[in-house]
CSV table of C-alpha atoms in Angstrom, one decimal:
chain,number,residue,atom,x,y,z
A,13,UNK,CA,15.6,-97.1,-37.0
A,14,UNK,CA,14.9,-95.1,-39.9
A,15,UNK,CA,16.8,-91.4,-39.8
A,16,UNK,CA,16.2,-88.6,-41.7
A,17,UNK,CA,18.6,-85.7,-42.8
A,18,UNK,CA,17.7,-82.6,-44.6
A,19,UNK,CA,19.2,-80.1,-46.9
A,20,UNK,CA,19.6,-76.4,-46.3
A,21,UNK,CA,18.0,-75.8,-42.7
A,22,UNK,CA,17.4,-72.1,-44.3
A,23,UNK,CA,17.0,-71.5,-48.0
A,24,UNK,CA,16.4,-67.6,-49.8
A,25,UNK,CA,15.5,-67.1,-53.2
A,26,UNK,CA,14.8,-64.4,-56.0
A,27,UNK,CA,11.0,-64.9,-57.2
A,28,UNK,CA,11.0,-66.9,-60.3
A,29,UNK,CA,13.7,-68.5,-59.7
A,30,UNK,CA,14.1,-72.3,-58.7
A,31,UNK,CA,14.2,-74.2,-55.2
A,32,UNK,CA,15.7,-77.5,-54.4
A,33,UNK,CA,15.7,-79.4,-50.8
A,34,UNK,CA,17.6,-82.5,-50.1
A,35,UNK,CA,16.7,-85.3,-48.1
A,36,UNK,CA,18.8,-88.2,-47.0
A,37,UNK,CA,17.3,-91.7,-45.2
A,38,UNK,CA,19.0,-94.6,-43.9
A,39,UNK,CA,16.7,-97.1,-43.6
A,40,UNK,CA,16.4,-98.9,-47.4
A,41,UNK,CA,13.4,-100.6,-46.1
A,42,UNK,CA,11.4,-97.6,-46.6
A,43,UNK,CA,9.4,-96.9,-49.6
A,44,UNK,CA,7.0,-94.0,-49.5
A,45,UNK,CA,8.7,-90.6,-49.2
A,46,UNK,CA,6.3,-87.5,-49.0
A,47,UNK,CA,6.6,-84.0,-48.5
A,48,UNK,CA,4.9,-81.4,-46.3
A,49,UNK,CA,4.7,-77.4,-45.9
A,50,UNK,CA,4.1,-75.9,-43.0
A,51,UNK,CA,3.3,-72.2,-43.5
A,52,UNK,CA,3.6,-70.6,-39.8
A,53,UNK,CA,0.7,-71.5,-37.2
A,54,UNK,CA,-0.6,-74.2,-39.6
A,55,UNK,CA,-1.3,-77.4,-40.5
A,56,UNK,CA,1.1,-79.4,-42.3
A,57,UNK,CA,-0.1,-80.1,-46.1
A,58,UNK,CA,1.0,-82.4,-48.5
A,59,UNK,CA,2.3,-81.0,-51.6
A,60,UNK,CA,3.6,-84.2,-53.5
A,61,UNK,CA,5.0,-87.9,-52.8
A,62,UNK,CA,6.5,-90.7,-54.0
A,63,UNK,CA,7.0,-94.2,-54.0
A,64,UNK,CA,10.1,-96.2,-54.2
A,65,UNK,CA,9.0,-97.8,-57.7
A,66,UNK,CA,9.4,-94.6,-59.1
A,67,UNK,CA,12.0,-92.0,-60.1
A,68,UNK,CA,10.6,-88.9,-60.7
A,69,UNK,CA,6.6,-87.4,-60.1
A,70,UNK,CA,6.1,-84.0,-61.3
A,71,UNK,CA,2.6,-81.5,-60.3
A,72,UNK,CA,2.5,-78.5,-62.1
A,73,UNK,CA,5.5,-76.5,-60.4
A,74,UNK,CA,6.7,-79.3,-57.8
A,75,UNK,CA,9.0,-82.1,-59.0
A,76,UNK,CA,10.3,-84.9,-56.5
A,77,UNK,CA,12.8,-86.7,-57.8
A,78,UNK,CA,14.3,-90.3,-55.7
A,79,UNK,CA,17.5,-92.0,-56.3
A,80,UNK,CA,17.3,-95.4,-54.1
A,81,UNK,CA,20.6,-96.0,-54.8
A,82,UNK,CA,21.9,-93.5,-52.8
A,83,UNK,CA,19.0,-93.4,-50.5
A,84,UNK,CA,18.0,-89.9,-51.1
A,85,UNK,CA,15.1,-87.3,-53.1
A,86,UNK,CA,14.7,-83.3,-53.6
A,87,UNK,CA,12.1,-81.3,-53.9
A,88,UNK,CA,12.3,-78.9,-56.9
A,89,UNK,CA,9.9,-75.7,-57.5
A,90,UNK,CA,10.3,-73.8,-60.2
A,91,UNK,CA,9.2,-70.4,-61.0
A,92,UNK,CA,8.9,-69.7,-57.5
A,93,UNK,CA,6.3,-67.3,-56.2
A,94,UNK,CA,6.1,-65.1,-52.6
A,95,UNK,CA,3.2,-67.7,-51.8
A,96,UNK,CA,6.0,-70.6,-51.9
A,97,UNK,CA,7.2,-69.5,-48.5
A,98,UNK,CA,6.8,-71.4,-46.0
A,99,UNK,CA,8.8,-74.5,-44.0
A,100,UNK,CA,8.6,-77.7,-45.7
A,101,UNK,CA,9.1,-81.2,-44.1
A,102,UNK,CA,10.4,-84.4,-46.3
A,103,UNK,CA,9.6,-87.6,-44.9
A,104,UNK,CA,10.3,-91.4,-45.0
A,105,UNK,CA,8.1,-94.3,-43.7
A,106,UNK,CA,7.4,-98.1,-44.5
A,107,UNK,CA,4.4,-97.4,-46.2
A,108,UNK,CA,1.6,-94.8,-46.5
A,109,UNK,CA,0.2,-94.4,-43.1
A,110,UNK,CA,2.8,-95.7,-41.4
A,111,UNK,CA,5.0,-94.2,-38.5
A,112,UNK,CA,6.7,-91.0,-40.9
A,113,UNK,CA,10.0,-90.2,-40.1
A,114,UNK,CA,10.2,-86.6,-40.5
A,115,UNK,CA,13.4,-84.3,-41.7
A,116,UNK,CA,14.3,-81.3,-39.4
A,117,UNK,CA,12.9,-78.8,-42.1
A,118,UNK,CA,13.8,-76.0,-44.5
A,119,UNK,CA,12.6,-72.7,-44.1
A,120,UNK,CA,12.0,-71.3,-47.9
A,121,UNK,CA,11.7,-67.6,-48.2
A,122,UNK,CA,10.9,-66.1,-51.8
A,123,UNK,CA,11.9,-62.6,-52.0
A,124,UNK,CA,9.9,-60.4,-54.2
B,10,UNK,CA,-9.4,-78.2,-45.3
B,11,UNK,CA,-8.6,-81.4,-44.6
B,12,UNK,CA,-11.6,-82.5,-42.2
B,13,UNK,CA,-9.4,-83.3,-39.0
B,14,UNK,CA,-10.0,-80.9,-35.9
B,15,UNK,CA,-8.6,-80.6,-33.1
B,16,UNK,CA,-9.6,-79.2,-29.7
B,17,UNK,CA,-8.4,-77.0,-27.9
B,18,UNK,CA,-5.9,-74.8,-30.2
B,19,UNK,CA,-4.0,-73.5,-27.2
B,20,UNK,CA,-3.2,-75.0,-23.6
B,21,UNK,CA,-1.2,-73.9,-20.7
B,22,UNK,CA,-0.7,-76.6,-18.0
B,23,UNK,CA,2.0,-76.9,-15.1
B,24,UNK,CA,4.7,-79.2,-14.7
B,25,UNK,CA,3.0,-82.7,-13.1
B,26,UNK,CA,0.1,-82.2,-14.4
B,27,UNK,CA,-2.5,-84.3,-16.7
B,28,UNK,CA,-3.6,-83.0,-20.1
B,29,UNK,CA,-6.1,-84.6,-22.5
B,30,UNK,CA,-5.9,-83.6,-26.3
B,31,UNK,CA,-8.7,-84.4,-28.5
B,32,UNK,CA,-8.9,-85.0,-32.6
B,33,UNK,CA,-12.0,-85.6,-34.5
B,34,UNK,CA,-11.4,-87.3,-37.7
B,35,UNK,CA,-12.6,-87.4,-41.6
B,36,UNK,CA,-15.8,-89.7,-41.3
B,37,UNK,CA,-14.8,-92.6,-42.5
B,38,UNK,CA,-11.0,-92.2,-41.4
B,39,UNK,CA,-10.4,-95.5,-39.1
B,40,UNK,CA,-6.6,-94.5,-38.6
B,41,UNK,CA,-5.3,-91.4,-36.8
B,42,UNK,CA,-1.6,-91.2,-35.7
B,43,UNK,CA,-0.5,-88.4,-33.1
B,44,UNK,CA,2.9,-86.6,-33.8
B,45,UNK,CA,4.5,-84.2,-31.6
B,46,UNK,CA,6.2,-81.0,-33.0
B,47,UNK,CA,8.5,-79.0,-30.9
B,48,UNK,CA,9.6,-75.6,-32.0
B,49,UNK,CA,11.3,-75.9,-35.3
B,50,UNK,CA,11.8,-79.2,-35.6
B,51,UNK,CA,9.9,-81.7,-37.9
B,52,UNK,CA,7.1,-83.9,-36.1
B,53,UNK,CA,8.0,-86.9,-34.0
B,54,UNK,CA,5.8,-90.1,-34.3
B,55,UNK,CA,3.8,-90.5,-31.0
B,56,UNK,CA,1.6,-93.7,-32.1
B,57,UNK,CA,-0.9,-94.7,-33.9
B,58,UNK,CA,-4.7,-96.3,-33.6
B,59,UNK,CA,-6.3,-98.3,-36.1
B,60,UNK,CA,-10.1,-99.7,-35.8
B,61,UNK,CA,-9.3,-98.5,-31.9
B,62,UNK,CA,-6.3,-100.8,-31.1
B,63,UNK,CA,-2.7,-99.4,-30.8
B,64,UNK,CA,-0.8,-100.2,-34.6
B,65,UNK,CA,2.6,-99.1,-33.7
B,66,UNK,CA,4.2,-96.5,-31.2
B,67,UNK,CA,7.3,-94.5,-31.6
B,68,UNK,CA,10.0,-93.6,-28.8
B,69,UNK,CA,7.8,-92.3,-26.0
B,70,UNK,CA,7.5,-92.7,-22.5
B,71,UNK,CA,4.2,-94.8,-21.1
B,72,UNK,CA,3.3,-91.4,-19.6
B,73,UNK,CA,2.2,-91.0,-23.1
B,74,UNK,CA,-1.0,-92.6,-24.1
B,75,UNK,CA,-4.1,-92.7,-26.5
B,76,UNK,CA,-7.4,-93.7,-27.4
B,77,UNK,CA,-10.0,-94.2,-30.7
B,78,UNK,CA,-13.3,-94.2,-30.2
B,79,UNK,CA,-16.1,-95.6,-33.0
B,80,UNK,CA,-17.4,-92.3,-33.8
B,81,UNK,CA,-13.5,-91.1,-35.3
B,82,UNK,CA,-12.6,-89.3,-32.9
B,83,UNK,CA,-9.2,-89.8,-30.4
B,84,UNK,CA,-7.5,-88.8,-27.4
B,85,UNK,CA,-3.6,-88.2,-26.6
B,86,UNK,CA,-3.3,-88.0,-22.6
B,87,UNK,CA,-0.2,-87.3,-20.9
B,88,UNK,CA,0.8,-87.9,-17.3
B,89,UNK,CA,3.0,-86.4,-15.5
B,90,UNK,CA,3.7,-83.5,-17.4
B,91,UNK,CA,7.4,-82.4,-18.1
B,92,UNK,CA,8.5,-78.7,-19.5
B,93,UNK,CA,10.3,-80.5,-22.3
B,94,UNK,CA,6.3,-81.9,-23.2
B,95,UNK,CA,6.2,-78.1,-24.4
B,96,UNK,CA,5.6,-78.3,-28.8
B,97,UNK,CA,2.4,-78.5,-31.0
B,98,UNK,CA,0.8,-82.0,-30.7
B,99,UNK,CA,-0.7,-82.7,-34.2
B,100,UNK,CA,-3.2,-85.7,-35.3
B,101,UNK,CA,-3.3,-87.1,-38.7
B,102,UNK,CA,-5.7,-89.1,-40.3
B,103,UNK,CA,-6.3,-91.6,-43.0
B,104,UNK,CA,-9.3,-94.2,-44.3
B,105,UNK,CA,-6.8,-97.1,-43.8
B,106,UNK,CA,-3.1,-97.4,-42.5
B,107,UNK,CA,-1.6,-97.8,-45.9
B,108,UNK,CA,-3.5,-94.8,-47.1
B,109,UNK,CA,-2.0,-90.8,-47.1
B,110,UNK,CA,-1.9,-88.8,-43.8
B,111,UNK,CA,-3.9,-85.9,-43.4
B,112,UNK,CA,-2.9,-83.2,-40.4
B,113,UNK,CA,-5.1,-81.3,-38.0
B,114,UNK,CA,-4.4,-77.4,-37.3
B,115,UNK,CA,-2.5,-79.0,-33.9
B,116,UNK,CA,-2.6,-78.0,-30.4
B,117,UNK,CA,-0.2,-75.8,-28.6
B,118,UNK,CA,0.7,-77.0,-25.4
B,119,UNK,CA,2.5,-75.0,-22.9
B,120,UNK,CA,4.0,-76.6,-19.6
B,121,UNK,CA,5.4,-74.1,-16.9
């Protein structure tokens, strides 16, 4: 079955600076990747995804880039901000809906 | 908000008993999928219900189990409950399985 690594476990940076979290899947079947942040005690949100007929989707200051080659993405935010804190979760899965293999997580903190 | 509740937030059971978690979905939404979370780690595939049949079910014991009812609303019961059941049990929904996941606030369970 599918498996998912992820790309620091813990990540710190200076506000404005930029972020960037690695994910890994094995399973080359899979063609919808998206990504999640979890602020603490909440719901997990969807920030941005991708599918595999595409390189690169950009929203305002989140970028996911995909190289199926080498069966992984990254999250980028630039310019980030204290608000950007916060655990975020890549995913693989078959399609949209389907069962999401989740990555173990990076916890992001942006240090004033 | 995404539209997807979930009741209760917080639970405390004992080790062998029965729990019932419930989820009421976006109107509209005729798949929800159950994930569980345990304590940082990403969410784990439980299964998931589609016009109120089982579409798919990830590695968990039969102790595990669901329903979907017409009005979009679900259940995840478990038997036979195990401290390692311990984690936040989330629900996602979506207008169709190929469509984007949307997660609930989650309930925290706690077996002792």
């Amino acid at each position: 079955g599918e498996n998912v690594e992820q790309h620091p476990s813990t990540l710190s940076v200076q506000e404005g600076d930029s972020a960037v979290i690695k994910c890994t899947y094995s399973d080359s079947a899979s063609n919808y990747f998206p990504w999640y942040k979890q602020e603490l005690g909440k719901r997990p949100q969807l920030i941005i995804d991708i599918r595999s007929n595409v390189g690169e989707k950009k929203d305002q200051r989140i970028a996911v880039t995909l190289n199926k080659t080498a069966k992984h993405f990254s999250l980028h935010i630039t310019e980030t901000q204290p608000e950007d804190s916060a655990v975020y979760f890549c995913a693989a899965s078959f399609d949209y809906g389907q069962n999401f293999v989740f990555g173990p997580g990076t916890r992001l903190s942006v240090l004033p | 908000e995404t539209g997807v509740t979930q009741s209760p937030t917080h639970l405390i059971k004992t080790r062998g008993q029965q729990v019932t978690l419930r989820c009421s979905s976006q109107s509209g939404h005729n798949t929800v999928s159950w994930y569980q979370q345990a304590l940082g780690q990403g969410p784990q595939f439980i299964f998931q219900y589609y016009r109120e049949e089982e579409n798919g079910r990830g590695n968990f014991p039969p102790r595990f189990s669901g329903l979907q009812f017409p009005n979009y609303s679900s259940e995840l019961n478990v038997n036979a409950l195990e401290l390692d059941d311990s984690a936040l049990y989330l629900c996602a929904s979506s207008p169709d399985p190929n469509e984007k996941l949307f997660f609930g606030s989650g309930t925290q369970l706690s077996v002792l």
